[in-house]
PDB file of C-alpha atoms in Angstrom:
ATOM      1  CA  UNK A 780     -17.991 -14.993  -8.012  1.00  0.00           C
ATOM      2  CA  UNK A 781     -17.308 -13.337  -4.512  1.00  0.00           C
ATOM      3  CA  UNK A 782     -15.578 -15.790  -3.719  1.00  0.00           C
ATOM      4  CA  UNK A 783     -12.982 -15.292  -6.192  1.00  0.00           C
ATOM      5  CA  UNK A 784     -13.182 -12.045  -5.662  1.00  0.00           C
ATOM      6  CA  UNK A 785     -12.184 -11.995  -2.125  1.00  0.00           C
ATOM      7  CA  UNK A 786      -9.260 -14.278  -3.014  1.00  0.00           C
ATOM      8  CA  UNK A 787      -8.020 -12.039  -5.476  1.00  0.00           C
ATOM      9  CA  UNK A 788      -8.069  -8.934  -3.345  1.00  0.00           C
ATOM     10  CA  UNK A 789      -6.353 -11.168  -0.273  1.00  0.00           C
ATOM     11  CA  UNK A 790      -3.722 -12.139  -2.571  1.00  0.00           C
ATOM     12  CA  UNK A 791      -3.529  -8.342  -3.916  1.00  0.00           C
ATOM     13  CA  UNK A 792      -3.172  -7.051  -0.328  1.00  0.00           C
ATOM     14  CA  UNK A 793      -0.520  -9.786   0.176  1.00  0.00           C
ATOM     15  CA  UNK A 794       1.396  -8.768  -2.966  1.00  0.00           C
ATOM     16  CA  UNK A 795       0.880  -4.765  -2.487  1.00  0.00           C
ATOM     17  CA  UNK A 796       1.855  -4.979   1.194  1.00  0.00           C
ATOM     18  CA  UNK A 797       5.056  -6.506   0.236  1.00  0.00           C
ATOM     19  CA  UNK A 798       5.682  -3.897  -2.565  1.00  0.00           C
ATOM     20  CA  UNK A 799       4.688  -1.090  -0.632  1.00  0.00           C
ATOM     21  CA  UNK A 800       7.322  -1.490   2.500  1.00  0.00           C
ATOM     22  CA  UNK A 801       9.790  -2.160  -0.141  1.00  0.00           C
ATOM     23  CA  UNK A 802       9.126   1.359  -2.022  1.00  0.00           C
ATOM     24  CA  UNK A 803       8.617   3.593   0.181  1.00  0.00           C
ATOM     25  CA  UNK A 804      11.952   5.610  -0.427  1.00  0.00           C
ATOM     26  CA  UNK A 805      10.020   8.485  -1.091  1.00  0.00           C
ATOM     27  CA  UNK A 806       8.039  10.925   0.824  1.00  0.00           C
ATOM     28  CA  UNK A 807       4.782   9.940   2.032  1.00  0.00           C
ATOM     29  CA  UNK A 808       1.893  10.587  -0.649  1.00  0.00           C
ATOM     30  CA  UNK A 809      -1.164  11.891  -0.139  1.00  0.00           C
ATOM     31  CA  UNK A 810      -2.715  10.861   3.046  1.00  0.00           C
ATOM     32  CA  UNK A 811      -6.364   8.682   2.290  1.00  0.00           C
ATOM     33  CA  UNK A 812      -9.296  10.148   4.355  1.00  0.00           C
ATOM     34  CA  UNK A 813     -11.525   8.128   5.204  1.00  0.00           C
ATOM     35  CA  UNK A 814     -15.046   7.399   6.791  1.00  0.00           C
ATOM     36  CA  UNK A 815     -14.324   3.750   8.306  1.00  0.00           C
ATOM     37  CA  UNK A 816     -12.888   3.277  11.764  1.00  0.00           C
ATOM     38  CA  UNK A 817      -9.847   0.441  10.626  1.00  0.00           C
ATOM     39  CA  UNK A 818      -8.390   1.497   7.172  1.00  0.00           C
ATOM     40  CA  UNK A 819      -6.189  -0.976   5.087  1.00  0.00           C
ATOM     41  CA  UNK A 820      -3.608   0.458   2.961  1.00  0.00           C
ATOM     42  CA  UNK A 821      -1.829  -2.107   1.397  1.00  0.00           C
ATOM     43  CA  UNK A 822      -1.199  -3.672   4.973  1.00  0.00           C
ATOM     44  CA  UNK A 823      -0.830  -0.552   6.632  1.00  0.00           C
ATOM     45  CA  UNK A 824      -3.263  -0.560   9.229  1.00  0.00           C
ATOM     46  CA  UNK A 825      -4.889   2.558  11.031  1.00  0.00           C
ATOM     47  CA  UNK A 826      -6.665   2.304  14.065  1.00  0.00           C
ATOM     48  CA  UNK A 827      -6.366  -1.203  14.849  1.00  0.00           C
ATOM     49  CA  UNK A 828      -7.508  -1.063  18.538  1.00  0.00           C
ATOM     50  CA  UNK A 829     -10.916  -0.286  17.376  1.00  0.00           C
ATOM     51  CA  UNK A 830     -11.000  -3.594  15.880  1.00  0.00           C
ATOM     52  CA  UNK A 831      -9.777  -5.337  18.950  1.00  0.00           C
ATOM     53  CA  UNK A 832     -12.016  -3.591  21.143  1.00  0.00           C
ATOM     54  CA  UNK A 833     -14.960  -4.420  18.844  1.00  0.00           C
ATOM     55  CA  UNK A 834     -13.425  -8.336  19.196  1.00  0.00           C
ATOM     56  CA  UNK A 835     -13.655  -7.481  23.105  1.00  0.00           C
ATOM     57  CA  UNK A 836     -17.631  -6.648  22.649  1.00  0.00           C
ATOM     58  CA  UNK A 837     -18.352  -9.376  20.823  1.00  0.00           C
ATOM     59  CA  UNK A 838     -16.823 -11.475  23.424  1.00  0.00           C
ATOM     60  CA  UNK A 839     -18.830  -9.555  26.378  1.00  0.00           C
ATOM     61  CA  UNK A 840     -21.833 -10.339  23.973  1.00  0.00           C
ATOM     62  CA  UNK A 841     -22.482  -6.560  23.696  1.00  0.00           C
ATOM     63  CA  UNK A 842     -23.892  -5.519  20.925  1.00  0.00           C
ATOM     64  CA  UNK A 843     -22.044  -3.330  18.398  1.00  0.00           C
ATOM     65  CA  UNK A 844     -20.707  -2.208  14.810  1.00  0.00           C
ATOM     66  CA  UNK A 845     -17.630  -1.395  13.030  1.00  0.00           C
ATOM     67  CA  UNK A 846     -16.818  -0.647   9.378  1.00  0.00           C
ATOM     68  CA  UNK A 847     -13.299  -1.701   7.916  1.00  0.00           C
ATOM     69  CA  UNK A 848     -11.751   0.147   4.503  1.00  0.00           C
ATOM     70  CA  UNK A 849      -9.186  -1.663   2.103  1.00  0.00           C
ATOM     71  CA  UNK A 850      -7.609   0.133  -0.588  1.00  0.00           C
ATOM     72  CA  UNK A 851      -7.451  -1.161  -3.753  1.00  0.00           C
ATOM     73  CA  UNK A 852      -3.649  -0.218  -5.405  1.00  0.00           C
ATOM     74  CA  UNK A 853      -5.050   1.546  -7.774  1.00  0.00           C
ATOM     75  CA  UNK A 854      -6.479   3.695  -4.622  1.00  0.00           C
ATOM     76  CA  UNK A 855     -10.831   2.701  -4.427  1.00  0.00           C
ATOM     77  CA  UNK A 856     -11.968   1.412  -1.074  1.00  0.00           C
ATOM     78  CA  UNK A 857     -13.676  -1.658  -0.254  1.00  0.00           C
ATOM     79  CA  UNK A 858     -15.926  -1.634   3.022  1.00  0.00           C
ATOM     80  CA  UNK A 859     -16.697  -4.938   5.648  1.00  0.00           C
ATOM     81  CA  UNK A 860     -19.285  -3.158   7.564  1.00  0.00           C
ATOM     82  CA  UNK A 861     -19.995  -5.439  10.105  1.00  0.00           C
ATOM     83  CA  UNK A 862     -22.897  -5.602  13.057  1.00  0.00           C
ATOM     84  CA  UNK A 863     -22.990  -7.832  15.769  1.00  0.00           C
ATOM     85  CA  UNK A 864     -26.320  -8.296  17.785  1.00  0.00           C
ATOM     86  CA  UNK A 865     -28.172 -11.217  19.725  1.00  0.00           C
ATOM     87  CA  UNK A 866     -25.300 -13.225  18.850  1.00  0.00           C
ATOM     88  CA  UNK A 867     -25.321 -12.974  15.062  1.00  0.00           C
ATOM     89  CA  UNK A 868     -23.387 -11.450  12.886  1.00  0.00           C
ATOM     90  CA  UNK A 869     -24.220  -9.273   9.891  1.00  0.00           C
ATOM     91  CA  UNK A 870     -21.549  -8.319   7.227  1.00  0.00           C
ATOM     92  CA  UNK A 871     -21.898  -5.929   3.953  1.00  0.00           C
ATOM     93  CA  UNK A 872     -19.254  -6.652   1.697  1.00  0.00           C
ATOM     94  CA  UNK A 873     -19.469  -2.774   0.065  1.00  0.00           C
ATOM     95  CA  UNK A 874     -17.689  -2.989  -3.301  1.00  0.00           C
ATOM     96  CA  UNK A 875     -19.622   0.227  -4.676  1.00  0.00           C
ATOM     97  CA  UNK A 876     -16.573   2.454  -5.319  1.00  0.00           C
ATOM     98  CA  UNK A 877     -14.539  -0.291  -6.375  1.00  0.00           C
ATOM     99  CA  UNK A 878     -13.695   0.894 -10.071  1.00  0.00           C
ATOM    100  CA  UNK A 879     -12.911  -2.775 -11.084  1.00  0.00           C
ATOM    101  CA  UNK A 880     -15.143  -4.539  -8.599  1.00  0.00           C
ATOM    102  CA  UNK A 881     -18.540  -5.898  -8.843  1.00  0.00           C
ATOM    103  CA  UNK A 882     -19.908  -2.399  -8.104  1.00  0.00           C
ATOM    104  CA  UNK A 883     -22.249  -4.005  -5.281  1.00  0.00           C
ATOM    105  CA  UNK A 884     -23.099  -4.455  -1.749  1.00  0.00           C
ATOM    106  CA  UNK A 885     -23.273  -8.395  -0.986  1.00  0.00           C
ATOM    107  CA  UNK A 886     -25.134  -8.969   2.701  1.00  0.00           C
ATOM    108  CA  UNK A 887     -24.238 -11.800   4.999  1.00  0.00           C
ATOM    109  CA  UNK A 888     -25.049 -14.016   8.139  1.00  0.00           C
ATOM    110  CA  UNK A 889     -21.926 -15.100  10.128  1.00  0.00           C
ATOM    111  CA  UNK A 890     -22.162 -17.026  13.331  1.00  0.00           C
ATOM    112  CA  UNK A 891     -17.973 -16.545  14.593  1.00  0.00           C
ATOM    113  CA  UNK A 892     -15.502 -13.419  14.686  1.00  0.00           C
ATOM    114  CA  UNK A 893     -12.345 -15.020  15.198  1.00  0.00           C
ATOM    115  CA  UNK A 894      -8.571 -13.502  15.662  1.00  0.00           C
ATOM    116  CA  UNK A 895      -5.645 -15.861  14.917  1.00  0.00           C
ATOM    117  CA  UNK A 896      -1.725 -14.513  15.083  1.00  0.00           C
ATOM    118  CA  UNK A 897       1.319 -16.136  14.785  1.00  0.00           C
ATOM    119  CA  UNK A 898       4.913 -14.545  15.065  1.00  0.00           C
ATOM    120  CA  UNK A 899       4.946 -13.436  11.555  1.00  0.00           C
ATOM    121  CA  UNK A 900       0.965 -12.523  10.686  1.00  0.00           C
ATOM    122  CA  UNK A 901      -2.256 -12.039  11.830  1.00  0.00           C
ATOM    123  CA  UNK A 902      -5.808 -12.693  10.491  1.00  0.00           C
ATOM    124  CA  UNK A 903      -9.318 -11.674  11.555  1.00  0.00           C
ATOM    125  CA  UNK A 904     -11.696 -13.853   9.963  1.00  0.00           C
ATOM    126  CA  UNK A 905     -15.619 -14.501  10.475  1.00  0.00           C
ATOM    127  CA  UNK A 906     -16.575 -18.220   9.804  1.00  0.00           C
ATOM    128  CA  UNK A 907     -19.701 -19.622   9.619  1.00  0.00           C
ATOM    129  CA  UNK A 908     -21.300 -17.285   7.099  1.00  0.00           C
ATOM    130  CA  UNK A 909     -24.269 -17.896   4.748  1.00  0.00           C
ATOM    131  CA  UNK A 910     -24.064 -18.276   1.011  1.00  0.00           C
ATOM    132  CA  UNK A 911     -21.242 -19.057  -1.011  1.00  0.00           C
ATOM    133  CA  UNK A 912     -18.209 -17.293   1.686  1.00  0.00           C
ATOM    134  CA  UNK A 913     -18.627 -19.807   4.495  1.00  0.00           C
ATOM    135  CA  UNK A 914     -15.708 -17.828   5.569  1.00  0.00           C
ATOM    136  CA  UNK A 915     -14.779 -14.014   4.919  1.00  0.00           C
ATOM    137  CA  UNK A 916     -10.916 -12.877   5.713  1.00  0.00           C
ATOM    138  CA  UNK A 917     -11.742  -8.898   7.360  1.00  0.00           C
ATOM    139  CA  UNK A 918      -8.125  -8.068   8.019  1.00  0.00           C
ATOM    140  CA  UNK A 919      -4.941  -9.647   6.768  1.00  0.00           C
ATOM    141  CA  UNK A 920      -1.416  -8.226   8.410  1.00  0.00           C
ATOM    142  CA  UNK A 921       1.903  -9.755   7.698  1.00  0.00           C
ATOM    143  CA  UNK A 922       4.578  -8.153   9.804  1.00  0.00           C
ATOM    144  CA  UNK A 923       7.538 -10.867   8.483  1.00  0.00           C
ATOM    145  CA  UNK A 924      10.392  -9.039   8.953  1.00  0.00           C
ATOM    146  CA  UNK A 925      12.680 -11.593   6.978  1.00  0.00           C
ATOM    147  CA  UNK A 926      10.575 -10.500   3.708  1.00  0.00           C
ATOM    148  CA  UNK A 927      12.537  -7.037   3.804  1.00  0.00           C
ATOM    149  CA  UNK A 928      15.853  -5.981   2.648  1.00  0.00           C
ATOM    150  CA  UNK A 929      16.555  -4.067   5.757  1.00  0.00           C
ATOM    151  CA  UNK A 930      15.409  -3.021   8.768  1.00  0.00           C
ATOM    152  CA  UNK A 931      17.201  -0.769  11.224  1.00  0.00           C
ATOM    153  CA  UNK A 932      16.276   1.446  14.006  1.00  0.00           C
ATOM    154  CA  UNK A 933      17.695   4.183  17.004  1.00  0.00           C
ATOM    155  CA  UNK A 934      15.447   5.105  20.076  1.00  0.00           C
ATOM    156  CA  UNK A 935      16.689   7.502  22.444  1.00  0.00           C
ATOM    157  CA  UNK A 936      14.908   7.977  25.584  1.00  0.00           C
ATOM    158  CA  UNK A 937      14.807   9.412  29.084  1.00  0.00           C
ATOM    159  CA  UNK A 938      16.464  12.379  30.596  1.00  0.00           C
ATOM    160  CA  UNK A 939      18.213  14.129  27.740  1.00  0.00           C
ATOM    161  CA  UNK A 940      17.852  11.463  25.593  1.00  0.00           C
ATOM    162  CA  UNK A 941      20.471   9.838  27.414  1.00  0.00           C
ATOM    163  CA  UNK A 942      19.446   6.329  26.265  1.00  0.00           C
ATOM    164  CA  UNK A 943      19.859   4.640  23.138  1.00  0.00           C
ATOM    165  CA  UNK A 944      19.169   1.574  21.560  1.00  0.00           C
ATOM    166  CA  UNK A 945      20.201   1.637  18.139  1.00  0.00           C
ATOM    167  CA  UNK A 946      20.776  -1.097  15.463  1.00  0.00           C
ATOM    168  CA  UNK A 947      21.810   1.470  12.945  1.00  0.00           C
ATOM    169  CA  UNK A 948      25.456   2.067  14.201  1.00  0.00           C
ATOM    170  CA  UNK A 949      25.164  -1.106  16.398  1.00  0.00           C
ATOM    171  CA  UNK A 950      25.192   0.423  19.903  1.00  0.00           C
ATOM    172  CA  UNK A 951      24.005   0.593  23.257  1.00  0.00           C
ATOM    173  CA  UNK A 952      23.847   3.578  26.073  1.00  0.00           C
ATOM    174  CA  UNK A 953      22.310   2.944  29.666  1.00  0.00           C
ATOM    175  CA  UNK A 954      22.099   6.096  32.067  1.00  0.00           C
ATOM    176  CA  UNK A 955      22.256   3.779  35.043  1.00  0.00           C
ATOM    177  CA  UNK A 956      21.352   6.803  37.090  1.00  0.00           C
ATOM    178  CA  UNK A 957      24.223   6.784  39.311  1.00  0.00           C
ATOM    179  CA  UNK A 958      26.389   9.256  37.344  1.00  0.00           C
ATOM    180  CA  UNK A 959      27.700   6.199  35.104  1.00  0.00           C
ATOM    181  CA  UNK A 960      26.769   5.407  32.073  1.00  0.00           C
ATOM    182  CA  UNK A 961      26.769   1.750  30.153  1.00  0.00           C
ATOM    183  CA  UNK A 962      28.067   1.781  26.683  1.00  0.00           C
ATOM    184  CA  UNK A 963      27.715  -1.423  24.265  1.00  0.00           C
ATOM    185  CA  UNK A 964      29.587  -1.344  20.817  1.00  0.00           C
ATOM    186  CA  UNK A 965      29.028  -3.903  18.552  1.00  0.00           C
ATOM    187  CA  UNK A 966      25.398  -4.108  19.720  1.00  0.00           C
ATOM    188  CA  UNK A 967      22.621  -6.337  17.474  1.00  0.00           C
ATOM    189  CA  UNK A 968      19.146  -8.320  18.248  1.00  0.00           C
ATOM    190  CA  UNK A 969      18.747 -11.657  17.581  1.00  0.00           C
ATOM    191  CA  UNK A 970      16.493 -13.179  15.183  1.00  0.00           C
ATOM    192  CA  UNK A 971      13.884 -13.649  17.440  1.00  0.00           C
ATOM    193  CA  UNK A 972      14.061  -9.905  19.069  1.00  0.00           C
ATOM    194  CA  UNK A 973      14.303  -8.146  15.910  1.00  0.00           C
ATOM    195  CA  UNK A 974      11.062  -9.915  14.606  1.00  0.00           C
ATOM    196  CA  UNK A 975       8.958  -9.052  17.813  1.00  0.00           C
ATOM    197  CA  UNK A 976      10.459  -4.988  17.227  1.00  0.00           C
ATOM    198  CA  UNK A 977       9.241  -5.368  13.390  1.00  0.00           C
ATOM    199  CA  UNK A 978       5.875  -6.670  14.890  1.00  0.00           C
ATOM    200  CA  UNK A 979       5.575  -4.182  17.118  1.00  0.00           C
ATOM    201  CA  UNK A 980       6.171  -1.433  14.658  1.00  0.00           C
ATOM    202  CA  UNK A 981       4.024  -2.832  12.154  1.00  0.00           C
ATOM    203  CA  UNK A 982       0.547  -3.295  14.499  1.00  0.00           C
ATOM    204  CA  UNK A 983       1.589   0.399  15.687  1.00  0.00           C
ATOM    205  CA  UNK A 984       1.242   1.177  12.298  1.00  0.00           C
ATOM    206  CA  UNK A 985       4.905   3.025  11.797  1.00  0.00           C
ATOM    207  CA  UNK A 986       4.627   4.181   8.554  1.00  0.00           C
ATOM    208  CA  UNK A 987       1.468   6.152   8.958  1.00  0.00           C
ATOM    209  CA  UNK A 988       1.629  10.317   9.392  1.00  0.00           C
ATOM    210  CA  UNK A 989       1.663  10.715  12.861  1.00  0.00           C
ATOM    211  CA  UNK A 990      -0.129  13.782  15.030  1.00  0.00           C
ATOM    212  CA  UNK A 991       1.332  14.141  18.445  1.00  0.00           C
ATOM    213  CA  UNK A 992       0.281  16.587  21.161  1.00  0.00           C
ATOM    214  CA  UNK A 993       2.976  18.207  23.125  1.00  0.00           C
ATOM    215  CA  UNK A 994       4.027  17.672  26.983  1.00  0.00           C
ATOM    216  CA  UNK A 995       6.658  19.204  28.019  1.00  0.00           C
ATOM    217  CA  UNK A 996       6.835  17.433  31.428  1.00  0.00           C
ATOM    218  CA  UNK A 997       6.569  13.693  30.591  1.00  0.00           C
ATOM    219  CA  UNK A 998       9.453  11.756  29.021  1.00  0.00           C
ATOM    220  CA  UNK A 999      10.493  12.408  25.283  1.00  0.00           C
ATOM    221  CA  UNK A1000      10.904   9.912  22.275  1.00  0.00           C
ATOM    222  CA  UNK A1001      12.743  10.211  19.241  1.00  0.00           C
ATOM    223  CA  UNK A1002      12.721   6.907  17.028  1.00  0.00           C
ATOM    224  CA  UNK A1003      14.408   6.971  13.622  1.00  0.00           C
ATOM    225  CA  UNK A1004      13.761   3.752  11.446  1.00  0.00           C
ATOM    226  CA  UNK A1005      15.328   2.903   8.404  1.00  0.00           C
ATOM    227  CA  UNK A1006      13.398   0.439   6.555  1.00  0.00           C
ATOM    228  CA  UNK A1007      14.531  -0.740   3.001  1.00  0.00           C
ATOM    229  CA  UNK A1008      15.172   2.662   0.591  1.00  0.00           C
ATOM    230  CA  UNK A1009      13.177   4.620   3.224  1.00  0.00           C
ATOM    231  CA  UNK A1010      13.672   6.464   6.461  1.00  0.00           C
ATOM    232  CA  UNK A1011      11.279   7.720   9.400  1.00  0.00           C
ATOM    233  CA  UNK A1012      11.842   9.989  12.094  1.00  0.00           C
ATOM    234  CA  UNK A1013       9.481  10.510  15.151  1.00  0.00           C
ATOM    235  CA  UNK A1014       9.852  12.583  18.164  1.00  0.00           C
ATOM    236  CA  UNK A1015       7.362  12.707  20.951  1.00  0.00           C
ATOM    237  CA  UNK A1016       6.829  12.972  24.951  1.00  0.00           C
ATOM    238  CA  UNK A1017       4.527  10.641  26.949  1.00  0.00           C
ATOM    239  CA  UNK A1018       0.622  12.099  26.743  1.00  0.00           C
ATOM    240  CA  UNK A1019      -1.737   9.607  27.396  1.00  0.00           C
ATOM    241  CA  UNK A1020      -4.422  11.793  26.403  1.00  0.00           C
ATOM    242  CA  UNK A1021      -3.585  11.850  22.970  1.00  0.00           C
ATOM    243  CA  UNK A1022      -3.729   8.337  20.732  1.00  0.00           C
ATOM    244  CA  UNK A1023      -0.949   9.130  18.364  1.00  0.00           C
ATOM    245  CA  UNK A1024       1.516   9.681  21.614  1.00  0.00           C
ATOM    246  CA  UNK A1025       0.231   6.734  23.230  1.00  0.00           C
ATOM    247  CA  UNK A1026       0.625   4.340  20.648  1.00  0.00           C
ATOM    248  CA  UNK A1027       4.192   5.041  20.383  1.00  0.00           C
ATOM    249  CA  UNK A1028       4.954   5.482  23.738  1.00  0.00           C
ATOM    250  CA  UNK A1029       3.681   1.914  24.301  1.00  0.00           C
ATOM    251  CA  UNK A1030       6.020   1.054  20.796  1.00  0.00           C
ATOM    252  CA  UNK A1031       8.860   2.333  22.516  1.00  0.00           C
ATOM    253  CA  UNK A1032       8.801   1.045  25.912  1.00  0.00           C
ATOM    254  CA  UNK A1033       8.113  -2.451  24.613  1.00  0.00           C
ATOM    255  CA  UNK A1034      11.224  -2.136  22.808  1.00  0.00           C
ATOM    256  CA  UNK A1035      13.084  -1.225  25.703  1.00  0.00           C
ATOM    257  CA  UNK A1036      11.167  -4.031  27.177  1.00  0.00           C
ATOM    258  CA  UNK A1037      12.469  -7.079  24.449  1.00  0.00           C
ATOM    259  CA  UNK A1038      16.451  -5.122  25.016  1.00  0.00           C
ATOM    260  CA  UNK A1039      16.141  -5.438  28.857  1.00  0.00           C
ATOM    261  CA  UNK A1040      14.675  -8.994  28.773  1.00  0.00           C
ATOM    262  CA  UNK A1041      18.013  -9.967  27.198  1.00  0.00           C
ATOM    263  CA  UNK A1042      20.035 -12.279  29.368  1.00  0.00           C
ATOM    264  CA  UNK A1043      23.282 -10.134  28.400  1.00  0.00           C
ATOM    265  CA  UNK A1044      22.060  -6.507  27.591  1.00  0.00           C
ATOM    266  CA  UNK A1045      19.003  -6.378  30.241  1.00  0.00           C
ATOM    267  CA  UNK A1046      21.906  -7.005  33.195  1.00  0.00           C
ATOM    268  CA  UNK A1047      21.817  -3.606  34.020  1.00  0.00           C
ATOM    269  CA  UNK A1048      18.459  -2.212  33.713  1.00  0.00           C
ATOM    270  CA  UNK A1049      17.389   1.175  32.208  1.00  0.00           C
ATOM    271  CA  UNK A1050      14.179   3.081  33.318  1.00  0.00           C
ATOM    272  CA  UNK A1051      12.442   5.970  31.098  1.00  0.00           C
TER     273      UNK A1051
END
């Protein structure tokens, strides 16, 4: 019975992720709190790092715990809390508060935490489990960026925001810091560039409400992405003491990154 259960709420979150990039063309709703460390919501992910730095543990053979939330769509969470110790690993599979769940905690031995990702998804999975799951999916993220309609962006950066890479109106501006400046018209990424931006954006979890702390003396952001019916805007400066500003911060330069690796746009390089 778990097991269909589990397959039913993977193919949910599939199906709801999907759905939920494609509606969001209206303000943000009411923002879930929760009590886990990684929340799900509909394949908007929160907090990710914890779960790779948990994966790092596990690999150091430290011991440790983490608890992961998915959101049903009609908004009641389902827990993984996982523990790993001595080299074992033990999983509750909390479906408590699950109005159409089983309404139960489940309790499982798993030997493996693995992490697979491909260009388009990425799975965390633990294998070798007791009972009837001899493997349970934790985390599902599809970041496919041919599934949506459309997907545009602008970054401005550096000095006055004197940089600009921006799929929108299709153009490009380098301060090359010698008093010139580079402009690009007809600017666009290839295939392969716009899917590792869409990534990007996705594991930095764009859609999410974001809380940045101000510093006045590092470099400034501002990111606008348009994404289907909906549209984001983000401004922020470069304080590593604050999560929120360093996520981005590491969204934006890895942009600026994928534009500068380009054989024809990186020929002149820009630096934040």
């Amino acid at each position: 019975m778990l097991k269909k259960l589990m397959i039913f709420a993977f193919a949910m979150s599939l199906m709801s992720g999907c759905q939920n990039i494609k509606a969001i063309d209206e303000p943000p709703g009411t923002v879930i709190k929760s009590n886990a460390d990684v929340v799900d919501i509909h394949g908007n992910v929160s907090n990710l790092y914890k779960l790779d730095d948990f994966v790092k543990k596990v690999k150091a053979m430290e011991k440790g715990s983490i608890r992961i939330s998915h959101y049903t769509i009609e908004g009641d969470p389902i827990y993984h809390n996982i523990k790993y110790q001595g080299g074992k690993f033990e999983v509750q599979y909390d479906t408590t508060q699950d109005k159409f769940g089983a309404g139960k905690v489940t309790t499982y031995s798993c030997e493996n935490f693995d992490k697979s990702e491909t260009n388009t998804e990425m799975k965390y999975t633990l294998n070798g489990c007791s009972g009837e799951a001899k493997s349970i999916d934790v985390l599902y993220i599809s970041y496919d960026v041919s599934k949506q309609d459309l997907f545009q962006f602008q970054l401005k950066y550096g000095v006055n925001h004197a940089n600009e890479i921006n799929t929108i109106d299709m153009k490009l501006v380098k301060d090359l810091k010698n008093g010139q400046m580079l402009n690009i018209s007809d600017f666009q990424l290839n295939k392969e560039e716009e899917q590792q931006v869409y990534k990007k954006m996705v594991l930095s979890n764009f859609l999410s409400e974001k809380k940045f702390a101000t510093c006045s003396e590092k470099p400034s952001y501002y990111l606008k992405v348009k994404i289907n019916g909906a549209v984001r805007e983000y401004n922020w400066s470069d304080c590593s003491e604050n999560e929120g500003n360093k996520i981005m911060t590491d969204l934006a330069k890895t942009i600026i990154e994928i534009v500068n690796t380009n054989q024809f746009y990186g020929t002149q390089s820009a630096k934040c």
